[in-house]
Amino acid sequence: MKNTIKVERAKQNMTQQDLAEKIGVSRQTINSIESQKYIPSTVLALKIAKIFNTKVEEIFELEDDDFL
Amino acid sequence: MKQSQAINNTAAFFPNYFKKIGLGLIIIAIAIPLSAKFLKLEVTEVQKDFYKVLFFNVLILGLFFVAWSKDKFEDEMTMQIRMKAIGFTFMTSVFYIIFRPIIDLILQDPVTNMSAQELMIFMLFMYILFYKLQKRNA
Protein backbone atom coordinates (compact mmCIF):
# COMPACT_ATOMS: atom_id res chain seq x y z
CA MET A 1 0.00 0.00 0.00
CA LYS A 2 1.43 3.34 -1.12
CA ASN A 3 1.13 6.57 0.80
CA THR A 4 1.93 10.23 0.33
CA ILE A 5 2.66 11.13 3.94
CA LYS A 6 6.11 12.46 3.11
CA VAL A 7 4.65 14.79 0.50
CA GLU A 8 1.91 15.98 2.86
CA ARG A 9 4.47 16.61 5.60
CA ALA A 10 6.60 18.63 3.20
CA LYS A 11 3.59 20.74 2.19
CA GLN A 12 3.06 21.64 5.83
CA ASN A 13 6.76 21.83 6.71
CA MET A 14 6.32 19.13 9.32
CA THR A 15 8.99 16.72 10.55
CA GLN A 16 8.37 13.05 11.29
CA GLN A 17 8.73 13.86 14.98
CA ASP A 18 6.10 16.62 14.75
CA LEU A 19 3.61 14.28 13.08
CA ALA A 20 4.41 11.48 15.53
CA GLU A 21 3.69 13.71 18.53
CA LYS A 22 0.42 14.98 17.05
CA ILE A 23 -0.99 11.47 16.56
CA GLY A 24 0.60 9.78 19.58
CA VAL A 25 3.07 7.36 18.02
CA SER A 26 6.84 7.17 17.81
CA ARG A 27 8.94 8.77 15.08
CA GLN A 28 10.04 5.26 14.10
CA THR A 29 6.40 4.33 13.41
CA ILE A 30 5.99 7.30 11.07
CA ASN A 31 9.22 6.35 9.30
CA SER A 32 8.01 2.74 8.95
CA ILE A 33 4.67 3.87 7.51
CA GLU A 34 6.36 6.17 4.99
CA SER A 35 8.77 3.44 3.90
CA GLN A 36 5.80 1.02 3.59
CA LYS A 37 7.21 -1.39 6.17
CA TYR A 38 4.20 -0.93 8.46
CA ILE A 39 0.51 -0.57 7.58
CA PRO A 40 -1.24 1.68 10.12
CA SER A 41 -4.54 0.81 11.79
CA THR A 42 -7.76 2.45 10.64
CA VAL A 43 -7.72 4.80 13.62
CA LEU A 44 -4.15 5.88 12.93
CA ALA A 45 -4.86 6.39 9.21
CA LEU A 46 -7.88 8.54 10.08
CA LYS A 47 -5.81 10.59 12.52
CA ILE A 48 -3.12 11.17 9.87
CA ALA A 49 -5.75 12.27 7.37
CA LYS A 50 -7.28 14.64 9.90
CA ILE A 51 -3.91 16.23 10.68
CA PHE A 52 -3.35 16.87 6.99
CA ASN A 53 -6.95 18.02 6.54
CA THR A 54 -7.56 15.54 3.77
CA LYS A 55 -9.25 12.17 3.11
CA VAL A 56 -7.69 8.81 3.94
CA GLU A 57 -8.03 7.72 0.28
CA GLU A 58 -5.94 10.68 -0.82
CA ILE A 59 -3.04 9.66 1.42
CA PHE A 60 -3.21 5.86 1.26
CA GLU A 61 -3.62 3.93 -1.98
CA LEU A 62 -4.06 0.19 -2.45
CA GLU A 63 -1.77 -1.58 -4.89
CA ASP A 64 -2.48 -4.68 -7.01
CA ASP A 65 -0.54 -7.03 -4.74
CA ASP A 66 -2.61 -5.91 -1.73
CA PHE A 67 -5.42 -7.98 -3.19
CA LEU A 68 -3.42 -11.22 -3.26
CA MET B 1 6.39 13.05 23.26
CA LYS B 2 3.06 12.54 24.99
CA GLN B 3 3.30 9.23 26.83
CA SER B 4 -0.37 9.51 27.79
CA GLN B 5 -1.30 8.99 24.16
CA ALA B 6 0.45 5.61 24.08
CA ILE B 7 -1.63 2.54 23.38
CA ASN B 8 -3.86 1.58 26.33
CA ASN B 9 -3.19 -2.13 26.61
CA THR B 10 0.41 -1.60 27.68
CA ALA B 11 -1.00 -1.68 31.21
CA ALA B 12 -0.23 -5.43 31.04
CA PHE B 13 3.51 -4.72 30.87
CA PHE B 14 6.03 -3.80 33.55
CA PRO B 15 7.29 -0.20 33.62
CA ASN B 16 10.37 0.57 31.54
CA TYR B 17 12.77 0.59 34.53
CA PHE B 18 12.13 -3.13 35.03
CA LYS B 19 14.46 -3.73 32.07
CA LYS B 20 17.37 -2.59 34.24
CA ILE B 21 16.17 -4.73 37.15
CA GLY B 22 15.94 -7.69 34.78
CA LEU B 23 19.43 -7.07 33.42
CA GLY B 24 20.74 -6.94 36.98
CA LEU B 25 19.10 -10.27 37.81
CA ILE B 26 20.54 -11.87 34.67
CA ILE B 27 24.03 -10.67 35.59
CA ILE B 28 23.60 -12.03 39.14
CA ALA B 29 22.30 -15.38 37.86
CA ILE B 30 25.33 -15.80 35.61
CA ALA B 31 28.06 -14.15 37.67
CA ILE B 32 27.51 -15.92 41.01
CA PRO B 33 27.58 -19.53 39.71
CA LEU B 34 30.55 -18.69 37.47
CA SER B 35 32.39 -17.12 40.40
CA ALA B 36 31.62 -20.14 42.59
CA LYS B 37 32.99 -22.43 39.89
CA PHE B 38 36.07 -20.27 39.39
CA LEU B 39 36.74 -20.07 43.13
CA LYS B 40 36.13 -23.85 43.33
CA LEU B 41 33.73 -23.49 46.24
CA GLU B 42 32.73 -26.84 47.71
CA VAL B 43 29.03 -27.63 47.90
CA THR B 44 27.13 -30.87 48.49
CA GLU B 45 25.09 -32.48 45.72
CA VAL B 46 21.87 -31.38 47.42
CA GLN B 47 23.09 -27.80 47.68
CA LYS B 48 24.26 -27.94 44.06
CA ASP B 49 20.78 -28.95 42.87
CA PHE B 50 19.18 -26.26 45.02
CA TYR B 51 21.48 -23.51 43.73
CA LYS B 52 21.02 -24.70 40.14
CA VAL B 53 17.23 -24.34 40.45
CA LEU B 54 17.60 -21.03 42.30
CA PHE B 55 19.88 -19.39 39.76
CA PHE B 56 17.89 -20.75 36.79
CA ASN B 57 14.79 -19.17 38.32
CA VAL B 58 16.59 -15.87 38.90
CA LEU B 59 17.72 -15.98 35.26
CA ILE B 60 14.15 -16.70 34.12
CA LEU B 61 12.83 -13.82 36.22
CA GLY B 62 15.46 -11.46 34.82
CA LEU B 63 14.71 -12.47 31.22
CA PHE B 64 10.98 -12.12 31.91
CA PHE B 65 11.44 -8.58 33.23
CA VAL B 66 13.52 -7.63 30.19
CA ALA B 67 11.02 -9.23 27.78
CA TRP B 68 7.84 -7.94 29.40
CA SER B 69 8.79 -4.36 30.21
CA LYS B 70 7.48 -1.45 28.21
CA ASP B 71 9.75 0.33 25.77
CA LYS B 72 10.28 4.02 26.40
CA PHE B 73 7.42 4.63 24.01
CA GLU B 74 4.87 1.97 23.13
CA ASP B 75 2.46 2.31 20.25
CA GLU B 76 0.49 0.07 17.87
CA MET B 77 3.59 -0.80 15.85
CA THR B 78 5.50 -2.08 18.89
CA MET B 79 2.44 -4.14 19.86
CA GLN B 80 2.34 -5.71 16.40
CA ILE B 81 6.07 -6.46 16.61
CA ARG B 82 5.52 -8.08 20.04
CA MET B 83 2.77 -10.30 18.63
CA LYS B 84 5.00 -11.38 15.71
CA ALA B 85 7.86 -12.09 18.11
CA ILE B 86 5.57 -14.27 20.27
CA GLY B 87 4.52 -16.20 17.17
CA PHE B 88 8.11 -16.81 16.04
CA THR B 89 9.10 -17.79 19.58
CA PHE B 90 6.34 -20.37 19.75
CA MET B 91 7.31 -21.87 16.38
CA THR B 92 11.03 -22.07 17.14
CA SER B 93 10.28 -23.58 20.56
CA VAL B 94 8.23 -26.36 18.99
CA PHE B 95 11.05 -27.11 16.54
CA TYR B 96 13.62 -26.94 19.34
CA ILE B 97 11.75 -29.49 21.43
CA ILE B 98 11.30 -31.86 18.48
CA PHE B 99 14.76 -31.62 16.97
CA ARG B 100 16.99 -31.30 20.05
CA PRO B 101 16.90 -35.07 20.85
CA ILE B 102 17.78 -35.78 17.20
CA ILE B 103 20.74 -33.40 17.40
CA ASP B 104 21.80 -35.07 20.67
CA LEU B 105 21.73 -38.43 18.85
CA ILE B 106 23.78 -37.09 15.94
CA LEU B 107 26.35 -35.60 18.30
CA GLN B 108 26.28 -38.83 20.32
CA ASP B 109 25.34 -36.97 23.47
CA PRO B 110 22.98 -38.53 26.01
CA VAL B 111 19.37 -37.95 25.02
CA THR B 112 17.68 -36.34 28.04
CA ASN B 113 14.34 -34.75 28.64
CA MET B 114 14.39 -30.98 28.49
CA SER B 115 13.47 -29.32 31.76
CA ALA B 116 10.76 -26.68 31.95
CA GLN B 117 13.35 -24.14 33.04
CA GLU B 118 15.56 -24.80 30.03
CA LEU B 119 12.57 -24.41 27.70
CA MET B 120 11.47 -21.20 29.41
CA ILE B 121 14.97 -19.69 29.18
CA PHE B 122 15.08 -20.63 25.50
CA MET B 123 11.65 -19.10 24.82
CA LEU B 124 12.35 -15.86 26.68
CA PHE B 125 15.73 -15.48 25.01
CA MET B 126 14.22 -16.12 21.56
CA TYR B 127 11.39 -13.65 22.20
CA ILE B 128 13.83 -10.90 23.21
CA LEU B 129 16.02 -11.67 20.19
CA PHE B 130 13.11 -11.69 17.70
CA TYR B 131 11.63 -8.52 19.18
CA LYS B 132 14.91 -6.60 19.01
CA LEU B 133 15.63 -7.78 15.46
CA GLN B 134 12.17 -6.89 14.17
CA LYS B 135 12.24 -3.51 15.87
CA ARG B 136 15.59 -2.77 14.26
CA ASN B 137 14.25 -3.72 10.82
CA ALA B 138 10.98 -1.78 11.22
Tab-separated table of C-alpha atoms in Angstrom:
chain	number	residue	atom	x	y	z
A	1	MET	CA	0.000	0.000	0.000
A	2	LYS	CA	1.428	3.339	-1.120
A	3	ASN	CA	1.127	6.573	0.805
A	4	THR	CA	1.925	10.231	0.330
A	5	ILE	CA	2.657	11.129	3.943
A	6	LYS	CA	6.113	12.458	3.107
A	7	VAL	CA	4.648	14.793	0.500
A	8	GLU	CA	1.906	15.977	2.859
A	9	ARG	CA	4.467	16.613	5.596
A	10	ALA	CA	6.603	18.627	3.198
A	11	LYS	CA	3.589	20.741	2.191
A	12	GLN	CA	3.055	21.641	5.830
A	13	ASN	CA	6.760	21.834	6.709
A	14	MET	CA	6.316	19.125	9.319
A	15	THR	CA	8.992	16.718	10.550
A	16	GLN	CA	8.367	13.048	11.286
A	17	GLN	CA	8.734	13.861	14.983
A	18	ASP	CA	6.101	16.616	14.752
A	19	LEU	CA	3.610	14.276	13.081
A	20	ALA	CA	4.407	11.479	15.527
A	21	GLU	CA	3.693	13.710	18.530
A	22	LYS	CA	0.420	14.975	17.053
A	23	ILE	CA	-0.987	11.475	16.558
A	24	GLY	CA	0.603	9.776	19.584
A	25	VAL	CA	3.067	7.357	18.017
A	26	SER	CA	6.844	7.169	17.812
A	27	ARG	CA	8.939	8.775	15.077
A	28	GLN	CA	10.041	5.260	14.099
A	29	THR	CA	6.405	4.329	13.405
A	30	ILE	CA	5.988	7.303	11.071
A	31	ASN	CA	9.216	6.350	9.302
A	32	SER	CA	8.014	2.742	8.950
A	33	ILE	CA	4.669	3.871	7.512
A	34	GLU	CA	6.361	6.171	4.992
A	35	SER	CA	8.767	3.437	3.898
A	36	GLN	CA	5.804	1.015	3.594
A	37	LYS	CA	7.207	-1.393	6.167
A	38	TYR	CA	4.205	-0.927	8.456
A	39	ILE	CA	0.513	-0.573	7.582
A	40	PRO	CA	-1.238	1.677	10.123
A	41	SER	CA	-4.541	0.808	11.787
A	42	THR	CA	-7.756	2.446	10.642
A	43	VAL	CA	-7.717	4.799	13.616
A	44	LEU	CA	-4.151	5.880	12.926
A	45	ALA	CA	-4.855	6.394	9.209
A	46	LEU	CA	-7.875	8.544	10.077
A	47	LYS	CA	-5.806	10.586	12.520
A	48	ILE	CA	-3.120	11.168	9.870
A	49	ALA	CA	-5.753	12.272	7.366
A	50	LYS	CA	-7.276	14.644	9.899
A	51	ILE	CA	-3.905	16.227	10.677
A	52	PHE	CA	-3.347	16.874	6.986
A	53	ASN	CA	-6.947	18.016	6.544
A	54	THR	CA	-7.562	15.540	3.775
A	55	LYS	CA	-9.246	12.169	3.109
A	56	VAL	CA	-7.688	8.810	3.935
A	57	GLU	CA	-8.026	7.720	0.285
A	58	GLU	CA	-5.936	10.682	-0.819
A	59	ILE	CA	-3.044	9.661	1.419
A	60	PHE	CA	-3.212	5.857	1.256
A	61	GLU	CA	-3.619	3.929	-1.978
A	62	LEU	CA	-4.064	0.189	-2.453
A	63	GLU	CA	-1.766	-1.576	-4.889
A	64	ASP	CA	-2.485	-4.675	-7.009
A	65	ASP	CA	-0.544	-7.028	-4.740
A	66	ASP	CA	-2.614	-5.915	-1.731
A	67	PHE	CA	-5.425	-7.983	-3.195
A	68	LEU	CA	-3.422	-11.225	-3.264
B	1	MET	CA	6.388	13.048	23.255
B	2	LYS	CA	3.058	12.542	24.995
B	3	GLN	CA	3.296	9.234	26.832
B	4	SER	CA	-0.367	9.510	27.787
B	5	GLN	CA	-1.303	8.991	24.158
B	6	ALA	CA	0.452	5.608	24.080
B	7	ILE	CA	-1.627	2.543	23.377
B	8	ASN	CA	-3.861	1.581	26.329
B	9	ASN	CA	-3.190	-2.131	26.611
B	10	THR	CA	0.409	-1.600	27.681
B	11	ALA	CA	-0.997	-1.683	31.214
B	12	ALA	CA	-0.230	-5.427	31.045
B	13	PHE	CA	3.515	-4.717	30.871
B	14	PHE	CA	6.025	-3.803	33.555
B	15	PRO	CA	7.292	-0.199	33.623
B	16	ASN	CA	10.372	0.572	31.540
B	17	TYR	CA	12.768	0.594	34.525
B	18	PHE	CA	12.125	-3.129	35.033
B	19	LYS	CA	14.457	-3.727	32.070
B	20	LYS	CA	17.369	-2.589	34.236
B	21	ILE	CA	16.173	-4.725	37.147
B	22	GLY	CA	15.942	-7.691	34.780
B	23	LEU	CA	19.426	-7.071	33.424
B	24	GLY	CA	20.739	-6.941	36.980
B	25	LEU	CA	19.099	-10.266	37.813
B	26	ILE	CA	20.545	-11.867	34.670
B	27	ILE	CA	24.034	-10.671	35.586
B	28	ILE	CA	23.605	-12.028	39.141
B	29	ALA	CA	22.297	-15.380	37.856
B	30	ILE	CA	25.328	-15.797	35.612
B	31	ALA	CA	28.057	-14.147	37.671
B	32	ILE	CA	27.508	-15.917	41.008
B	33	PRO	CA	27.582	-19.529	39.714
B	34	LEU	CA	30.550	-18.690	37.469
B	35	SER	CA	32.386	-17.119	40.403
B	36	ALA	CA	31.622	-20.143	42.590
B	37	LYS	CA	32.986	-22.435	39.893
B	38	PHE	CA	36.073	-20.272	39.392
B	39	LEU	CA	36.738	-20.071	43.127
B	40	LYS	CA	36.127	-23.855	43.334
B	41	LEU	CA	33.729	-23.487	46.244
B	42	GLU	CA	32.730	-26.838	47.708
B	43	VAL	CA	29.033	-27.633	47.903
B	44	THR	CA	27.134	-30.868	48.494
B	45	GLU	CA	25.085	-32.477	45.720
B	46	VAL	CA	21.869	-31.380	47.420
B	47	GLN	CA	23.094	-27.798	47.678
B	48	LYS	CA	24.258	-27.936	44.059
B	49	ASP	CA	20.781	-28.949	42.868
B	50	PHE	CA	19.179	-26.256	45.020
B	51	TYR	CA	21.476	-23.509	43.731
B	52	LYS	CA	21.022	-24.701	40.139
B	53	VAL	CA	17.235	-24.343	40.451
B	54	LEU	CA	17.601	-21.026	42.303
B	55	PHE	CA	19.880	-19.394	39.762
B	56	PHE	CA	17.893	-20.746	36.792
B	57	ASN	CA	14.787	-19.175	38.324
B	58	VAL	CA	16.592	-15.874	38.904
B	59	LEU	CA	17.721	-15.975	35.261
B	60	ILE	CA	14.155	-16.695	34.115
B	61	LEU	CA	12.826	-13.822	36.225
B	62	GLY	CA	15.461	-11.464	34.822
B	63	LEU	CA	14.710	-12.472	31.225
B	64	PHE	CA	10.982	-12.123	31.909
B	65	PHE	CA	11.435	-8.580	33.234
B	66	VAL	CA	13.517	-7.631	30.190
B	67	ALA	CA	11.021	-9.234	27.783
B	68	TRP	CA	7.837	-7.944	29.398
B	69	SER	CA	8.791	-4.358	30.210
B	70	LYS	CA	7.480	-1.450	28.209
B	71	ASP	CA	9.751	0.326	25.773
B	72	LYS	CA	10.279	4.020	26.398
B	73	PHE	CA	7.420	4.628	24.010
B	74	GLU	CA	4.867	1.973	23.127
B	75	ASP	CA	2.460	2.311	20.252
B	76	GLU	CA	0.494	0.066	17.875
B	77	MET	CA	3.586	-0.798	15.855
B	78	THR	CA	5.502	-2.077	18.888
B	79	MET	CA	2.444	-4.136	19.861
B	80	GLN	CA	2.341	-5.712	16.404
B	81	ILE	CA	6.067	-6.458	16.614
B	82	ARG	CA	5.519	-8.076	20.044
B	83	MET	CA	2.768	-10.303	18.626
B	84	LYS	CA	4.995	-11.379	15.706
B	85	ALA	CA	7.861	-12.087	18.113
B	86	ILE	CA	5.574	-14.267	20.274
B	87	GLY	CA	4.522	-16.198	17.167
B	88	PHE	CA	8.112	-16.809	16.036
B	89	THR	CA	9.104	-17.786	19.580
B	90	PHE	CA	6.336	-20.374	19.754
B	91	MET	CA	7.310	-21.866	16.382
B	92	THR	CA	11.028	-22.066	17.137
B	93	SER	CA	10.285	-23.577	20.558
B	94	VAL	CA	8.234	-26.362	18.986
B	95	PHE	CA	11.052	-27.107	16.536
B	96	TYR	CA	13.620	-26.939	19.337
B	97	ILE	CA	11.745	-29.490	21.433
B	98	ILE	CA	11.297	-31.860	18.479
B	99	PHE	CA	14.760	-31.615	16.970
B	100	ARG	CA	16.985	-31.300	20.050
B	101	PRO	CA	16.901	-35.071	20.849
B	102	ILE	CA	17.782	-35.775	17.205
B	103	ILE	CA	20.741	-33.399	17.399
B	104	ASP	CA	21.799	-35.074	20.665
B	105	LEU	CA	21.735	-38.429	18.847
B	106	ILE	CA	23.779	-37.094	15.937
B	107	LEU	CA	26.353	-35.596	18.299
B	108	GLN	CA	26.280	-38.835	20.316
B	109	ASP	CA	25.342	-36.969	23.469
B	110	PRO	CA	22.984	-38.528	26.007
B	111	VAL	CA	19.370	-37.950	25.025
B	112	THR	CA	17.683	-36.342	28.036
B	113	ASN	CA	14.337	-34.747	28.637
B	114	MET	CA	14.386	-30.982	28.493
B	115	SER	CA	13.471	-29.316	31.764
B	116	ALA	CA	10.759	-26.678	31.946
B	117	GLN	CA	13.351	-24.136	33.045
B	118	GLU	CA	15.563	-24.796	30.026
B	119	LEU	CA	12.575	-24.411	27.704
B	120	MET	CA	11.466	-21.198	29.411
B	121	ILE	CA	14.968	-19.694	29.183
B	122	PHE	CA	15.081	-20.629	25.498
B	123	MET	CA	11.652	-19.104	24.820
B	124	LEU	CA	12.346	-15.861	26.676
B	125	PHE	CA	15.733	-15.480	25.012
B	126	MET	CA	14.224	-16.123	21.565
B	127	TYR	CA	11.387	-13.652	22.205
B	128	ILE	CA	13.832	-10.905	23.210
B	129	LEU	CA	16.020	-11.674	20.186
B	130	PHE	CA	13.113	-11.691	17.699
B	131	TYR	CA	11.628	-8.520	19.180
B	132	LYS	CA	14.912	-6.597	19.012
B	133	LEU	CA	15.634	-7.783	15.455
B	134	GLN	CA	12.171	-6.889	14.170
B	135	LYS	CA	12.239	-3.512	15.866
B	136	ARG	CA	15.591	-2.774	14.260
B	137	ASN	CA	14.252	-3.718	10.819
B	138	ALA	CA	10.984	-1.780	11.222
